[in-house]
Tab-separated table of C-alpha atoms in Angstrom:
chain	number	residue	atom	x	y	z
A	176	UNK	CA	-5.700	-29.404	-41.411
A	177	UNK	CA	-9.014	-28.839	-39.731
A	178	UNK	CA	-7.888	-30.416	-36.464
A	179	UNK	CA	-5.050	-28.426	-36.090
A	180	UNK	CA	-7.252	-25.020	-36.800
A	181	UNK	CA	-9.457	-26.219	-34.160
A	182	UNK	CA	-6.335	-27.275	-31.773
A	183	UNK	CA	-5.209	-23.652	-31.772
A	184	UNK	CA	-8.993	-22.270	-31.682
A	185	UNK	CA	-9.183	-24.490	-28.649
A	186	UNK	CA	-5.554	-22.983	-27.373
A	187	UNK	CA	-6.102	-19.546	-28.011
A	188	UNK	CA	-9.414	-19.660	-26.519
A	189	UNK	CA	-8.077	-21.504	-23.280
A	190	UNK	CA	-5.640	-18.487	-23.150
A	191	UNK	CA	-7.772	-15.315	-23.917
A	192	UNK	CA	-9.860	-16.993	-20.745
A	193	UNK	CA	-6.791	-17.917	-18.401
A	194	UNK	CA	-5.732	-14.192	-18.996
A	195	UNK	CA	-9.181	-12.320	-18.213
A	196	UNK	CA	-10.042	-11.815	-14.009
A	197	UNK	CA	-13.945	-12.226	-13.845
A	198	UNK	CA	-15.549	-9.668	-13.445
A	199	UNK	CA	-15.607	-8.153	-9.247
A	200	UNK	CA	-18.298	-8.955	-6.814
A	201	UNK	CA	-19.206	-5.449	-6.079
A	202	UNK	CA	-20.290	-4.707	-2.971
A	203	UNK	CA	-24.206	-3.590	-2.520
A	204	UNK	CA	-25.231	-5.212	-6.252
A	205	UNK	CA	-27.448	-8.199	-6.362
A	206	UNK	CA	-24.533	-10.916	-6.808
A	207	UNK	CA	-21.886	-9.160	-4.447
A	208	UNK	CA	-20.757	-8.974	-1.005
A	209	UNK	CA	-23.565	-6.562	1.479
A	210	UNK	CA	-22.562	-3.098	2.193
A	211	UNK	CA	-21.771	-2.870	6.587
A	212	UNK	CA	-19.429	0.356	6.292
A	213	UNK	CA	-20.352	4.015	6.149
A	214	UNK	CA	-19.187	4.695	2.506
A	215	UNK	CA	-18.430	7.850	0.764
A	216	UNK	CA	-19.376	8.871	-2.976
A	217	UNK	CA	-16.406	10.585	-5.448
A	218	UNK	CA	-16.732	12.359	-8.328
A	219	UNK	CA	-16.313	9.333	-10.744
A	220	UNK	CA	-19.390	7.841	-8.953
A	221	UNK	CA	-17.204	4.756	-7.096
A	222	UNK	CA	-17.799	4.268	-3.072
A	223	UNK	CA	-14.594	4.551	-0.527
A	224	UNK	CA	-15.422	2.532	2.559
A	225	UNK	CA	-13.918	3.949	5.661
A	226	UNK	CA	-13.593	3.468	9.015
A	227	UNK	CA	-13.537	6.150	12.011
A	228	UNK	CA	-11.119	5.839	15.393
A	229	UNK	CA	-10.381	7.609	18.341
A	230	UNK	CA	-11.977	11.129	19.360
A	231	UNK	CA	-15.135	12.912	16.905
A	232	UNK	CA	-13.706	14.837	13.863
A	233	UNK	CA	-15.397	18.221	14.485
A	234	UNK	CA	-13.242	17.856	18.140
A	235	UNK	CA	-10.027	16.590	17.174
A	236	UNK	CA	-6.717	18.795	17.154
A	237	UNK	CA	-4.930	16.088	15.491
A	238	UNK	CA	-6.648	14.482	12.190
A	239	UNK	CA	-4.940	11.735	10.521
A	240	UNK	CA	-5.696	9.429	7.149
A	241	UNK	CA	-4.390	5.847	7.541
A	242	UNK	CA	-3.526	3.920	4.316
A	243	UNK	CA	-3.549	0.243	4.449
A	244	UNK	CA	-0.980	-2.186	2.893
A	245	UNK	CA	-1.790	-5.263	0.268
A	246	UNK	CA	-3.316	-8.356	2.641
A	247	UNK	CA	-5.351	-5.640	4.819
A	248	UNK	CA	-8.021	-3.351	4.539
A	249	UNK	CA	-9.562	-0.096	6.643
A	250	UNK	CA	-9.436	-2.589	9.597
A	251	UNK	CA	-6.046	-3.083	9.911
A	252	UNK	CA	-5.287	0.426	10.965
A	253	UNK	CA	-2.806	-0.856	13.318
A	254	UNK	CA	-1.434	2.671	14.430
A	255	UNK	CA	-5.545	3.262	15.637
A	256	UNK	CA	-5.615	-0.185	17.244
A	257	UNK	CA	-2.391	0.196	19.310
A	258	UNK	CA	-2.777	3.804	20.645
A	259	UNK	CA	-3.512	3.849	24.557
A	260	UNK	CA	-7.140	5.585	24.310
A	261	UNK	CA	-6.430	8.052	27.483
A	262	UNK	CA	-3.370	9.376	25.030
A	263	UNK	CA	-5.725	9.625	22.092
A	264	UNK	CA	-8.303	12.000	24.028
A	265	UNK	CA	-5.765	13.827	25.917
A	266	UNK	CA	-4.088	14.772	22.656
A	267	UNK	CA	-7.157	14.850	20.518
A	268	UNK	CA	-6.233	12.683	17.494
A	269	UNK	CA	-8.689	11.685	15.154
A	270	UNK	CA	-8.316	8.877	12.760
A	271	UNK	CA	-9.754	7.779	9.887
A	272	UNK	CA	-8.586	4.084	7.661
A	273	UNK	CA	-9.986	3.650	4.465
A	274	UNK	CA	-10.561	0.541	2.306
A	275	UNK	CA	-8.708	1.356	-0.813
A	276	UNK	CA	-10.494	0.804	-4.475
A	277	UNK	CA	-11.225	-2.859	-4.726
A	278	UNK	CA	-10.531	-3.732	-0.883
A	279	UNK	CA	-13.381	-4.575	1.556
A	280	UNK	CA	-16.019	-2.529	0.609
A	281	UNK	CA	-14.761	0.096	-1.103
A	282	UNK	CA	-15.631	-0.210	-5.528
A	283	UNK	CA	-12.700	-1.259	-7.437
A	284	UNK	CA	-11.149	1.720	-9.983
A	285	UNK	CA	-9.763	-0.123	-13.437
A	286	UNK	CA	-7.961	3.086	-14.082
A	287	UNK	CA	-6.178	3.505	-10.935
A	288	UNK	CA	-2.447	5.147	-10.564
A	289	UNK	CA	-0.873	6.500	-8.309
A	290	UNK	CA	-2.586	10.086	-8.701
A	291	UNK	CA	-5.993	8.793	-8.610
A	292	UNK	CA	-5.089	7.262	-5.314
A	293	UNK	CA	-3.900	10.503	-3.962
A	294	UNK	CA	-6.648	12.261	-5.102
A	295	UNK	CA	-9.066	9.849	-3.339
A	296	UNK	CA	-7.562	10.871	-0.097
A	297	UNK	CA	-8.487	14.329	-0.639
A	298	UNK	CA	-12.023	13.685	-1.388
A	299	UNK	CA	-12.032	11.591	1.464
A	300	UNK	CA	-10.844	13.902	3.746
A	301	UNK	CA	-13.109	16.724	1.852
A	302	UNK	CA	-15.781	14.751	2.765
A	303	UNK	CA	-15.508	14.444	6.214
A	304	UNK	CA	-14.695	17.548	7.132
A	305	UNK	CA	-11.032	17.473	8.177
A	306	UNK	CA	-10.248	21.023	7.111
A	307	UNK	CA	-7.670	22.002	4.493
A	308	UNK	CA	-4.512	20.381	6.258
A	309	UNK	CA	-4.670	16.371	7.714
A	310	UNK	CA	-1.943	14.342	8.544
A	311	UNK	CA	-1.432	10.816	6.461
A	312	UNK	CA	0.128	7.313	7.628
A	313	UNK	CA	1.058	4.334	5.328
A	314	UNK	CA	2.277	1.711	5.811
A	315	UNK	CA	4.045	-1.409	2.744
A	316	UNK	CA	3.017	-1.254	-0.445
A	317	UNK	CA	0.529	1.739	0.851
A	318	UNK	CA	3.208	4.186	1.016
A	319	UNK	CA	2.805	4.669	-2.521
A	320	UNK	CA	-0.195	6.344	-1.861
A	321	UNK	CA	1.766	8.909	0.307
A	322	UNK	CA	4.492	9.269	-2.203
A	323	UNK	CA	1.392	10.542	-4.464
A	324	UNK	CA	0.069	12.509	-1.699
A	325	UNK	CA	3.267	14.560	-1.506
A	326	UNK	CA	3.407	15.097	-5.408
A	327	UNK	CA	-0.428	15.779	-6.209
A	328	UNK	CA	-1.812	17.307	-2.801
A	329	UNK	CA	1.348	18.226	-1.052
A	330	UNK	CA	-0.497	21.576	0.015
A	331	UNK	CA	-3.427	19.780	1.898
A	332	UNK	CA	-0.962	18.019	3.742
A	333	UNK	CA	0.212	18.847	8.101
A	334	UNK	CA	2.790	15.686	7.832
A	335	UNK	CA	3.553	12.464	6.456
A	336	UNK	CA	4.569	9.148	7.587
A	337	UNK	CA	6.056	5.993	5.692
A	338	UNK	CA	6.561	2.644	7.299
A	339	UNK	CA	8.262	0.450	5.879
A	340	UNK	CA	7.648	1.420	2.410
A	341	UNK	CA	7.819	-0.864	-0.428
A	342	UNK	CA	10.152	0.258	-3.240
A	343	UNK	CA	9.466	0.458	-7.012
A	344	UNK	CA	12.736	-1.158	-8.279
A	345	UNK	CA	11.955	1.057	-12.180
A	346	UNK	CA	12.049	4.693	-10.834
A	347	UNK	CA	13.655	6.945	-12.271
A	348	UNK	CA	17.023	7.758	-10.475
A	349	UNK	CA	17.488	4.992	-8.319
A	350	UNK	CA	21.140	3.986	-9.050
A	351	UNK	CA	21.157	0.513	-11.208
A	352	UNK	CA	23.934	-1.433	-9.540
A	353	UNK	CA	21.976	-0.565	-6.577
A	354	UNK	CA	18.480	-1.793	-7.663
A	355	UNK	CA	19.705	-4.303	-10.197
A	356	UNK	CA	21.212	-6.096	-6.505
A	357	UNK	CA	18.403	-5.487	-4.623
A	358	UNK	CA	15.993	-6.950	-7.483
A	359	UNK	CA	17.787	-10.365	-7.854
A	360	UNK	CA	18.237	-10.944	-3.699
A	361	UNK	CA	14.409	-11.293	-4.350
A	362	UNK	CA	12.715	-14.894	-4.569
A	363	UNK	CA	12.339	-16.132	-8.281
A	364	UNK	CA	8.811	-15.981	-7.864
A	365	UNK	CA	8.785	-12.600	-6.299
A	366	UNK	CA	11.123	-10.961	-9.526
A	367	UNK	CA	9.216	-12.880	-12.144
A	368	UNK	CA	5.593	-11.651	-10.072
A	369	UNK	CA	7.284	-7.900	-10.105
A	370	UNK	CA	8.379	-8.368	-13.716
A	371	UNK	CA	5.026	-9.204	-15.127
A	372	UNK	CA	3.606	-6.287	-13.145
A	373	UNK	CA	5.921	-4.085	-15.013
A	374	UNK	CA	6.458	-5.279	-18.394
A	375	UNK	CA	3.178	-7.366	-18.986
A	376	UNK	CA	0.551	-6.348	-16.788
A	377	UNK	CA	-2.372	-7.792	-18.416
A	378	UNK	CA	-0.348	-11.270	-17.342
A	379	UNK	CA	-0.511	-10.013	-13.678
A	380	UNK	CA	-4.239	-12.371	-12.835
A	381	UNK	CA	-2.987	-15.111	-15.290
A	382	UNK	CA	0.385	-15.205	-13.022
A	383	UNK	CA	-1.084	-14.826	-9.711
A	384	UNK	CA	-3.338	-17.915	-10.409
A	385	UNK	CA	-1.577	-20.130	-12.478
A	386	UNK	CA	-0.670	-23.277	-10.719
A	387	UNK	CA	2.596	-24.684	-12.583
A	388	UNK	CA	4.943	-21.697	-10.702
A	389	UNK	CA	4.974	-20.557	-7.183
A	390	UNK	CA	3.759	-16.459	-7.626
A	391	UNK	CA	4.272	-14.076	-5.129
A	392	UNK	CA	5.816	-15.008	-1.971
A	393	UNK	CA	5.376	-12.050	0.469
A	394	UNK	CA	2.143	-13.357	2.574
A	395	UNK	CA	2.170	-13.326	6.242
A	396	UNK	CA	3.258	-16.297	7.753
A	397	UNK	CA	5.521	-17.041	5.223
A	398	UNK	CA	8.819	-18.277	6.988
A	399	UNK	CA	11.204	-18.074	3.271
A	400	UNK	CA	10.474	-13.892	3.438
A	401	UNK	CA	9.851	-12.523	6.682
A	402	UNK	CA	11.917	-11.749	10.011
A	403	UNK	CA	12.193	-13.872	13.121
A	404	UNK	CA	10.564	-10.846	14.488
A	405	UNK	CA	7.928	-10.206	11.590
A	406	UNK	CA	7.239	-14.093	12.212
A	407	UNK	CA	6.493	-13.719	16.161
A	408	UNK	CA	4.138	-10.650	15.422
A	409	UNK	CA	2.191	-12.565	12.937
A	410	UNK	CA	1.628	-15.158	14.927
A	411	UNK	CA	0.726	-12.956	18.022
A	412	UNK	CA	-1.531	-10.370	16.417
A	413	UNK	CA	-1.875	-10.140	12.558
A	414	UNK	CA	-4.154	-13.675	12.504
A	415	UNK	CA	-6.153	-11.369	15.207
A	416	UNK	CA	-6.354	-8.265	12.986
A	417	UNK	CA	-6.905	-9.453	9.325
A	418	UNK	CA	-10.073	-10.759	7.967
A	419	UNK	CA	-8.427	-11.940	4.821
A	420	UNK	CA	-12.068	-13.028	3.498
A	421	UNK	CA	-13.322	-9.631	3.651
A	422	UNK	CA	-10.109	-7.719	2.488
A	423	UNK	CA	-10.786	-9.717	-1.190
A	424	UNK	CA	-13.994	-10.346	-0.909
A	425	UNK	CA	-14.743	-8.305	-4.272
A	426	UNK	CA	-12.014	-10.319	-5.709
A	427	UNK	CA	-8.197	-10.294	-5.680
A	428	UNK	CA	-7.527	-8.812	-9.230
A	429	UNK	CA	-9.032	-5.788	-8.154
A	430	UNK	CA	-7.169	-4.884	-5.093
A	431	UNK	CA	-4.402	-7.425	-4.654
A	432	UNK	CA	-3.320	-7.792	-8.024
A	433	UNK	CA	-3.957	-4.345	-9.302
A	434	UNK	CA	-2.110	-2.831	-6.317
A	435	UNK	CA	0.932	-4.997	-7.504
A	436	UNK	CA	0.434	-3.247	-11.036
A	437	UNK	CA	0.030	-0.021	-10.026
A	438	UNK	CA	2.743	-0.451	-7.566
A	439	UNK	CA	5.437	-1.772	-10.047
A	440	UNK	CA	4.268	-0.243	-12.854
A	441	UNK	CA	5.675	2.396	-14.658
A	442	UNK	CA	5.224	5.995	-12.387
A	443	UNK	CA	4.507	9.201	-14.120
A	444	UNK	CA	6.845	10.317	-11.303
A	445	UNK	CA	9.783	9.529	-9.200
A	446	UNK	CA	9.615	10.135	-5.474
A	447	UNK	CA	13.180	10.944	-6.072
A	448	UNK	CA	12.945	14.209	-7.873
A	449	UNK	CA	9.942	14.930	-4.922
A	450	UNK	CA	9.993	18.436	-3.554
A	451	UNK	CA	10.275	19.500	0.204
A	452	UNK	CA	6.762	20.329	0.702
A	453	UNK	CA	7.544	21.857	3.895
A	454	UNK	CA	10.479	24.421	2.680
A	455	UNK	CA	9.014	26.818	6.048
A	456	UNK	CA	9.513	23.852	8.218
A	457	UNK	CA	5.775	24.061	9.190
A	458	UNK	CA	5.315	19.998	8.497
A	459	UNK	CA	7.538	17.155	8.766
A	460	UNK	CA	8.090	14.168	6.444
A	461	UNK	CA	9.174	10.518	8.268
A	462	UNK	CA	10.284	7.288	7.316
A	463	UNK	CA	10.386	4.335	9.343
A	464	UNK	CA	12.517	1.601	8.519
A	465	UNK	CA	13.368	-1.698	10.248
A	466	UNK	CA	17.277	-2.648	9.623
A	467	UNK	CA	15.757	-6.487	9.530
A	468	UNK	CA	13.287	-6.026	6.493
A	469	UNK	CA	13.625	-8.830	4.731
A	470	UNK	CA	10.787	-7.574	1.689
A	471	UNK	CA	12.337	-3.993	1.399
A	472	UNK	CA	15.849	-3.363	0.020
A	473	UNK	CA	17.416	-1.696	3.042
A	474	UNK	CA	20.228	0.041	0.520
A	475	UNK	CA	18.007	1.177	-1.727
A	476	UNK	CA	15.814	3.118	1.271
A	477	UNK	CA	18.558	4.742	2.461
A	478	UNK	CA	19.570	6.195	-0.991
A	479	UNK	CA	16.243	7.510	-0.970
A	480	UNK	CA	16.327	8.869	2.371
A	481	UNK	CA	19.877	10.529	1.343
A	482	UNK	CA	18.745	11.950	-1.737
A	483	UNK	CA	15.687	13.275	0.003
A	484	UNK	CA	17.193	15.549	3.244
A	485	UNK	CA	13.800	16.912	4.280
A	486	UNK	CA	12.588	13.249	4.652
A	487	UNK	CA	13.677	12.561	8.410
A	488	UNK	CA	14.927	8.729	8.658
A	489	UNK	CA	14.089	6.366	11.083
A	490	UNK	CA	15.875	3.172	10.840
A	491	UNK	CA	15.145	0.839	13.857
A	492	UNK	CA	18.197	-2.035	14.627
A	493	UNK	CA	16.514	-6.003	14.547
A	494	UNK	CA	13.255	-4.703	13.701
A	495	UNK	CA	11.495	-6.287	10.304
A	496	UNK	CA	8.772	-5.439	8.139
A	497	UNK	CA	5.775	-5.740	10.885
A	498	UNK	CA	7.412	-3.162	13.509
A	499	UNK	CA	4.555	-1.307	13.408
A	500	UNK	CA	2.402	-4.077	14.937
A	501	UNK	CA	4.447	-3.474	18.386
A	502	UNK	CA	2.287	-1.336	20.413
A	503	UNK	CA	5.171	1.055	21.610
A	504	UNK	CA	6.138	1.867	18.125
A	505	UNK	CA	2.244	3.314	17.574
A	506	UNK	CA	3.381	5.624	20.237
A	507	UNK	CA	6.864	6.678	18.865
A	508	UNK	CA	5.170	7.250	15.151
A	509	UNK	CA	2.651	9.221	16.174
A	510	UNK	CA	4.206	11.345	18.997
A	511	UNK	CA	7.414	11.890	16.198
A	512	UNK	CA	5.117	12.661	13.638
A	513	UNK	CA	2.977	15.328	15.365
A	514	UNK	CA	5.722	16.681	17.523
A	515	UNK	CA	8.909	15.769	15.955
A	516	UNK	CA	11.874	13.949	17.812
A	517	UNK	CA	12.639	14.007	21.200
């Protein structure tokens, strides 16, 4: 009898630990990662790291907040990288990318959602100075962020763009046959990865790290999810642009992981029942969508994009999920975005 006590003391004890992250290597403390960025302090005493392109704030016509997606951080601003700088001073655009909490350098947040990532963007932006309207960009999994932007802070806002956004398959109003197909043309690994996030997210580290299945799938480079075309931009440029040491450096259940959870987790809003938040026309909301995406479910975008009129739809034939990485497309986003189609 006492041997098989201590057999499932020893088995419950293995699992308590194969469930817990360790703890993050925060940036700036005595065991962490040093602190190279100009950082700014919120309210709840965590640091955002950021990251400042093209022409000074206090000069710029044009201010824009760029939100990174899950394997990047504030350097991958990729619609700062590609812009031509003699466009960016004759139109005077200002951008700022930010590592978001738990990325690069910026403190993780254990109570993150979706309105506490909004929210950071307006401090940010409160910070620096960029006056009561800005303009934000995301792109994957970081659209999220802008989907909070236009429920929370919709008012702070000059225009929006998504690229490529990823899709919660559980909000509210998506149509099921529609989302129920879209879930299961997913990898194994991907739905099982997306269904711990949602159902059982204090699995998420245990899942992500566990060795017996393959976990997620959707990692650049990875030939069974992306494009022909996402494939030949990877190899060409992301390798280039992504530090992946320094984008987890303060560990991955803090940004990677707990993007997944907040991501996939359950919403205290749909972007579905989302308001125009420019009913006077004086902004304009985009979304940019490659006809090739092999992560996002192309059906399921356009529902969106029908359900939501005001949200003008860009869907661009043979492109995949890394469009963005083309350097003419940094041109067409921003141009559309601050001056509508032409």
């Amino acid at each position: 009898m006492f041997v098989v006590v201590l057999l499932i003391g020893i088995l419950l004890a293995w699992a308590y630990r194969a469930t817990r992250p360790p703890l993050p290597n925060i940036c700036g403390s005595p065991w962490g990662p040093p602190i190279t960025a100009p950082r700014i302090k919120l309210r709840d005493g965590r640091h955002l790291a950021y990251k400042e392109h093209g022409v000074p704030a206090k000069v710029a016509k044009y201010k824009i907040i760029y939100v990174h997606g899950l394997f990047t951080c504030r350097h991958g601003a990729v619609i700062a990288k590609n812009l031509p700088q003699e466009l960016v001073e004759e139109l005077g655009i200002y951008i700022v990318s930010y590592d978001r909490p738990g990325y690069g350098e910026s403190d993780p947040d254990p109570k993150q959602t979706v309105k506490s990532l909004a929210l950071d963007v307006e401090e940010l932006a409160d910070q620096l100075g960029l006056d009561s309207k800005f303009y934000v960009i995301a792109y994957s999994i970081g659209c999220h962020v802008v989907w909070g932007c236009l429920r929370y802070i919709p008012h702070r806002l000059s225009g929006a763009a998504l690229l490529a956004p990823i899709i919660n398959y559980w909000w509210r109003g998506l149509p099921s046959n529609l989302s129920t197909e879209a879930y299961y043309k997913q990898l194994p690994q991907d739905q099982w990865t997306h269904r711990v996030a949602h159902y059982i997210p204090w699995l998420t580290y245990w899942w992500n790290t566990q060795k017996w299945f393959p976990a997620l799938s959707a990692v650049p480079g990875n030939p069974n999810i992306f494009s022909r075309q996402d494939l030949e931009i990877t190899s060409k440029k992301l390798g280039k642009q992504i530090n992946k040491a320094h984008i987890t450096q303060q560990g991955e259940f803090e940004s990677i992981h707990r993007t997944i959870m907040v991501g996939f987790g359950n919403w205290e809003f749909s972007p579905i029942d989302l308001e125009n938040p420019f009913p006077n026309n004086e902004g304009s909301v985009h979304l940019w969508q490659g006809d090739d995406d092999r992560i996002v479910a192309i059906p399921l975008q356009r529902f969106i994009a029908k359900k939501l009129p005001w949200i003008q739809y860009h869907e661009l034939p043979g492109a995949g999920h890394f469009f963005a990485y083309s350097n003419e497309m940094s041109q067409v986003i921003i141009k559309t975005l601050l001056f509508g189609d032409n």
